[in-house]
Amino acid sequence: MSHSTIALRTGRRLPCLGLGTWKLTNDTAGAVEEALRIGYRMIDTAVDYGSQSGIGEGLRRSGAPRDDIFIVTKIEEDDVPLDAVRRDLDELGLDHADLTLIHRPPPGGAGEALWEGLILARESGLVRDIGVSNYTAGLVDELTVALGEAPVVNQVEWSPFGHSDHLQAHHQDRDIVLMAYSPLTRAERLGDAQLGQIAGRHGRTPAQVMIRWNLQRGTVPLPKANAARHIQENFAVFDFELSEDEMRRLDDMNEAWSALGSLAYQ
Ligand SMILES: NC(=O)c1ccc[n+]([C@@H]2O[C@H](COP(=O)([O-])OP(=O)(O)OC[C@H]3O[C@@H](n4cnc5c(N)ncnc54)[C@H](OP(=O)(O)O)[C@@H]3O)[C@@H](O)[C@H]2O)c1
């Protein structure tokens, strides 16, 4: 598998791997520039990550054509959608985002007003595609029924230690791409013995195995890395393959574990 792209229902394509940027605050611009140099083509951010202006600077410094890069932004549950989209674009120094998500469902609802706002932002040309994050299957359906349009992406916490076949099957049926956040378990489970065994067999690292597991499941991992060696390591995943047996073993590690406290979709 090469650094390929995945089709969105709307016809646009999404890189199969992206750079996460929560707390990517140590020379953000330099880290982003390095990631783009290596070949990353998607960057995930949000206003509370502290990385948006540095990402913009890194993009400009890299000289990469804007159309080659896929930028994911998010609006917060208490935001006025159009204002928030413009705020984020201002910080990034961009005129559009490729994908904008509702960061999490607002308390007690599916976020119909936020979704309506994102539809408007797309109609205004400020964002190309729209989706959600931290949504259950039920909330995705509620939103879809209310506005007549399903999100193209649901971004959720996802690793061998915490994932859901039910959610993935639900999204596959509706042509919704599942994006995996905290795919490296925030480095908390990298020392797992079984993971280490599989990694050792391939001469790879546990982080590379968890990224590869996502790629082979068709889910889109967003590993965050500030250290240059991590940025490089996490992209060096297109020249090996996990066997069916190894994939099954990784699937079976599921214990609904979460680095953030609990899996938002369960
Ligand atoms: N939608 C949401 O609600 C939501 C929530 C959480 C996260 N996210 C997104 O998903 C991204 C990734 O999730 P995350 O930041 O929570 O955690 P993560 O990507 O699972 O883990 C990041 C941690 O792993 C370390 N690391 C990276 N590559 C490594 C490697 N090859 N070997 C050893 N350690 C390595 C990083 O260190 P260094 O940084 O020091 O290199 C950092 O401490 C976020 O940055 C954000 O973009 C979205």
Coordinates of C-alpha atoms and ligand atoms in Angstrom, one line a residue:
M1 CA 0.0 0.0 0.0
S2 CA 1.4 3.4 -1.0
H3 CA 0.5 6.8 0.5
S4 CA -2.8 6.6 -1.3
T5 CA -6.1 8.5 -0.9
I6 CA -9.6 7.5 0.1
A7 CA -12.7 8.6 -1.8
L8 CA -15.2 10.7 0.1
R9 CA -18.9 10.4 -0.8
T10 CA -18.8 13.9 -2.2
G11 CA -16.2 13.0 -4.8
R12 CA -13.2 14.6 -3.2
R13 CA -10.3 12.4 -1.9
L14 CA -8.7 12.3 1.5
P15 CA -5.1 11.2 2.2
C16 CA -5.0 7.9 4.0
L17 CA -2.8 9.2 6.9
G18 CA -2.5 12.7 8.5
L19 CA -0.5 14.6 11.1
G20 CA -2.2 15.2 14.4
T21 CA -1.3 18.5 16.0
W22 CA -2.8 18.7 19.5
K23 CA -0.1 20.2 21.6
L24 CA 2.2 20.3 18.6
T25 CA 3.6 23.5 20.0
N26 CA 7.4 23.1 20.0
D27 CA 8.4 24.9 16.8
T28 CA 5.0 24.0 15.1
A29 CA 6.0 25.6 11.8
G30 CA 9.2 23.6 11.7
A31 CA 7.5 20.4 12.5
V32 CA 4.8 20.9 9.9
E33 CA 7.4 21.9 7.3
E34 CA 9.3 18.7 8.0
A35 CA 6.2 16.6 7.8
L36 CA 5.3 18.1 4.4
R37 CA 8.9 17.6 3.2
I38 CA 8.6 13.9 4.1
G39 CA 5.3 13.4 2.3
Y40 CA 2.5 14.0 4.7
R41 CA -0.4 15.7 2.9
M42 CA -3.1 16.0 5.6
I43 CA -3.0 18.0 8.8
D44 CA -5.6 17.9 11.5
T45 CA -6.1 20.9 13.9
A46 CA -8.6 22.7 16.1
V47 CA -8.7 26.1 17.8
D48 CA -7.8 24.7 21.2
Y49 CA -4.7 22.8 19.9
G50 CA -2.5 25.9 19.9
S51 CA -1.1 25.0 16.5
Q52 CA -3.1 26.8 13.9
S53 CA -0.9 29.8 13.2
G54 CA 2.2 27.6 13.2
I55 CA 0.6 25.3 10.7
G56 CA -0.1 28.2 8.4
E57 CA 3.4 29.4 8.7
G58 CA 4.8 25.9 8.0
L59 CA 2.5 25.5 5.0
R60 CA 3.7 28.8 3.6
R61 CA 7.4 28.0 4.3
S62 CA 7.1 24.6 2.6
G63 CA 6.0 26.1 -0.7
A64 CA 3.7 23.1 -1.1
P65 CA 0.8 23.9 -3.5
R66 CA -2.4 24.6 -1.5
D67 CA -4.4 22.1 -3.6
D68 CA -2.0 19.3 -2.7
I69 CA -2.6 19.7 1.1
F70 CA -5.7 18.6 3.0
I71 CA -6.5 20.7 6.1
V72 CA -9.0 19.5 8.7
T73 CA -10.4 22.1 11.2
K74 CA -13.1 21.9 13.8
I75 CA -15.8 24.1 15.3
E76 CA -16.6 23.9 19.0
E77 CA -20.1 23.2 20.4
D78 CA -20.6 26.7 21.7
D79 CA -19.3 28.4 18.5
V80 CA -21.3 30.4 16.0
P81 CA -20.3 28.2 13.0
L82 CA -19.6 30.8 10.3
D83 CA -17.6 33.0 12.7
A84 CA -15.7 30.0 14.0
V85 CA -14.8 28.9 10.5
R86 CA -13.5 32.4 9.6
R87 CA -11.6 32.6 12.9
D88 CA -9.8 29.4 12.2
L89 CA -9.0 30.3 8.5
D90 CA -7.7 33.7 9.7
E91 CA -5.3 31.9 12.2
L92 CA -4.2 29.5 9.5
G93 CA -3.9 32.2 6.9
L94 CA -6.0 30.2 4.4
D95 CA -9.1 31.0 2.4
H96 CA -10.7 27.6 2.8
A97 CA -10.4 24.3 4.8
D98 CA -10.8 21.0 3.1
L99 CA -12.8 19.4 5.9
T100 CA -14.4 21.0 8.9
L101 CA -15.9 18.9 11.7
I102 CA -18.2 19.5 14.7
H103 CA -15.6 18.8 17.4
R104 CA -18.1 17.0 19.6
P105 CA -21.9 16.8 19.9
P106 CA -23.3 19.6 22.1
P107 CA -24.9 18.5 25.4
G108 CA -28.3 16.9 24.9
G109 CA -28.5 16.9 21.1
A110 CA -27.0 16.0 17.7
G111 CA -25.9 19.6 16.9
E112 CA -28.5 20.4 14.2
A113 CA -27.8 24.2 14.3
L114 CA -24.0 23.6 14.1
W115 CA -24.5 21.3 11.1
E116 CA -26.7 23.8 9.4
G117 CA -24.0 26.4 9.9
L118 CA -21.4 24.1 8.4
I119 CA -23.6 23.5 5.4
L120 CA -23.7 27.2 5.0
A121 CA -20.0 27.5 5.3
R122 CA -19.6 25.0 2.6
E123 CA -22.1 26.8 0.4
S124 CA -20.0 30.0 1.0
G125 CA -16.9 28.3 -0.2
L126 CA -15.1 28.4 3.1
V127 CA -14.9 24.7 3.6
R128 CA -15.0 21.9 1.0
D129 CA -16.4 19.0 3.0
I130 CA -18.1 18.7 6.4
G131 CA -18.2 16.1 9.1
V132 CA -18.3 15.3 12.8
S133 CA -16.2 14.1 15.6
N134 CA -16.9 12.1 18.8
Y135 CA -20.3 11.1 17.5
T136 CA -22.1 7.8 18.3
A137 CA -23.8 5.9 15.4
G138 CA -27.2 7.1 16.8
L139 CA -26.2 10.8 16.8
V140 CA -24.9 10.5 13.2
D141 CA -28.3 9.1 12.2
E142 CA -30.1 11.8 14.1
L143 CA -28.2 14.6 12.4
T144 CA -28.6 12.9 9.0
V145 CA -32.4 12.6 9.4
A146 CA -32.7 16.2 10.7
L147 CA -30.9 17.9 7.9
G148 CA -31.0 15.3 5.1
E149 CA -27.3 15.0 4.8
A150 CA -24.8 12.7 6.5
P151 CA -21.3 13.7 7.5
V152 CA -18.5 12.5 5.2
V153 CA -16.3 11.8 8.2
N154 CA -16.6 10.9 11.9
Q155 CA -13.3 11.4 13.8
V156 CA -13.1 9.3 16.9
E157 CA -10.6 7.8 19.3
W158 CA -9.4 4.6 17.7
S159 CA -6.6 2.1 18.4
P160 CA -6.2 -1.7 18.7
F161 CA -7.0 -1.2 22.5
G162 CA -10.2 0.7 21.9
H163 CA -12.4 0.5 18.8
S164 CA -15.8 -0.7 17.7
D165 CA -16.7 -3.0 14.8
H166 CA -20.3 -1.9 15.1
L167 CA -19.4 1.8 14.6
Q168 CA -17.2 1.0 11.6
A169 CA -19.8 -1.2 10.0
H170 CA -22.5 1.5 10.5
H171 CA -20.2 4.1 8.9
Q172 CA -19.3 1.8 6.0
D173 CA -23.0 1.2 5.2
R174 CA -23.4 5.0 5.0
D175 CA -20.2 5.8 3.2
I176 CA -18.8 7.7 6.1
V177 CA -15.0 7.6 6.6
L178 CA -13.8 6.8 10.1
M179 CA -10.8 9.0 11.1
A180 CA -8.7 7.7 14.0
Y181 CA -7.5 10.1 16.7
S182 CA -5.0 9.2 19.4
P183 CA -4.1 6.3 17.2
L184 CA -0.9 5.8 19.2
T185 CA -2.8 5.8 22.5
R186 CA -1.0 9.0 23.4
A187 CA 2.1 6.7 23.8
E188 CA 0.5 5.0 26.8
R189 CA 0.3 1.5 25.4
L190 CA 3.4 1.4 23.2
G191 CA 5.1 -1.0 25.7
D192 CA 2.4 -3.6 25.3
A193 CA 4.0 -7.1 25.0
Q194 CA 1.8 -8.5 22.1
L195 CA 2.2 -5.3 20.1
G196 CA 6.0 -5.5 20.7
Q197 CA 6.0 -9.0 19.4
I198 CA 4.3 -8.2 16.2
A199 CA 6.5 -5.1 15.7
G200 CA 9.6 -7.2 16.3
R201 CA 8.6 -9.7 13.7
H202 CA 8.6 -7.0 11.1
G203 CA 11.6 -5.1 12.4
R204 CA 9.2 -2.1 13.1
T205 CA 8.1 -0.1 16.1
P206 CA 4.8 -0.5 18.0
A207 CA 3.8 2.9 16.7
Q208 CA 4.2 1.8 13.1
V209 CA 2.2 -1.3 13.8
M210 CA -0.7 0.7 15.2
I211 CA -0.7 3.0 12.2
R212 CA -0.5 0.1 9.8
W213 CA -3.4 -1.6 11.6
N214 CA -5.5 1.5 10.8
L215 CA -4.4 1.6 7.2
Q216 CA -5.3 -2.0 6.6
R217 CA -8.7 -1.6 8.3
G218 CA -9.5 1.4 6.0
T219 CA -9.6 3.8 9.0
V220 CA -7.6 7.0 8.7
P221 CA -5.0 7.5 11.4
L222 CA -3.8 11.0 12.6
P223 CA -0.7 10.3 14.7
K224 CA 0.6 13.4 16.4
A225 CA 4.4 13.8 16.6
N226 CA 6.4 16.8 17.5
A227 CA 9.8 15.1 17.5
A228 CA 11.3 14.8 13.9
R229 CA 12.2 11.2 14.4
H230 CA 8.6 10.4 15.3
I231 CA 7.3 12.4 12.4
Q232 CA 9.6 10.3 10.1
E233 CA 8.9 7.0 11.7
N234 CA 5.1 7.4 11.6
F235 CA 5.2 8.0 7.8
A236 CA 7.5 5.0 7.1
V237 CA 4.5 2.5 7.1
F238 CA 3.9 2.0 3.4
D239 CA 6.5 -0.8 2.8
F240 CA 5.3 -3.6 5.1
E241 CA 2.1 -5.5 5.6
L242 CA 0.5 -7.1 8.6
S243 CA -0.8 -10.6 8.0
E244 CA -4.4 -11.6 8.5
D245 CA -3.5 -13.4 11.6
E246 CA -1.7 -10.3 13.0
M247 CA -4.6 -8.1 12.1
R248 CA -6.9 -10.5 14.0
R249 CA -4.6 -10.5 17.0
L250 CA -4.6 -6.7 17.0
D251 CA -8.4 -6.6 16.6
D252 CA -8.7 -8.9 19.6
M253 CA -6.8 -6.5 21.8
N254 CA -9.9 -4.4 22.0
E255 CA -10.8 -3.6 25.6
A256 CA -12.7 -0.4 25.0
W257 CA -9.6 1.4 26.4
S258 CA -9.4 5.2 26.0
A259 CA -6.5 7.6 26.6
L260 CA -9.0 10.3 27.1
G261 CA -11.1 8.6 29.8
S262 CA -13.8 7.0 27.7
L263 CA -14.6 6.3 24.1
A264 CA -17.1 9.0 23.1
Y265 CA -19.0 6.7 20.7
Q266 CA -19.9 4.0 23.2
Ligands
LIG1 N1 -11.4 15.2 17.6 C1 -11.0 15.1 18.8 O1 -11.8 15.2 19.8 C2 -9.6 14.7 19.1 C3 -9.1 14.3 20.3 C4 -7.8 14.0 20.5 C5 -6.9 14.0 19.4 N2 -7.4 14.5 18.2 C6 -6.4 14.6 17.0 O2 -5.7 13.3 16.9 C7 -4.3 13.6 17.0 C8 -3.5 12.4 17.6 O3 -4.0 12.1 18.9 P1 -3.2 12.5 20.2 O4 -2.3 13.7 20.0 O5 -4.2 12.5 21.3 O6 -2.3 11.2 20.5 P2 -1.4 10.2 19.7 O7 -1.2 10.6 18.3 O8 -1.9 8.8 19.9 O9 0.0 10.2 20.5 C9 0.9 11.3 20.5 C10 2.0 11.0 21.4 O10 2.8 9.9 20.9 C11 4.1 10.3 20.8 N3 4.7 9.7 19.6 C12 4.4 10.0 18.3 N4 5.0 9.2 17.5 C13 5.7 8.3 18.2 C14 6.6 7.2 17.9 N5 6.8 6.9 16.7 N6 7.2 6.5 19.0 C15 6.9 6.9 20.2 N7 6.1 7.9 20.6 C16 5.5 8.6 19.6 C17 4.1 11.8 20.6 O11 5.4 12.4 21.1 P3 6.1 13.7 20.4 O12 5.0 14.7 20.2 O13 7.0 14.1 21.5 O14 6.8 13.3 19.1 C18 3.0 12.2 21.6 O15 3.4 12.2 22.9 C19 -4.3 14.9 17.8 O16 -3.0 15.5 17.8 C20 -5.4 15.7 17.2 O17 -5.0 16.2 15.9 C21 -8.7 14.8 18.0

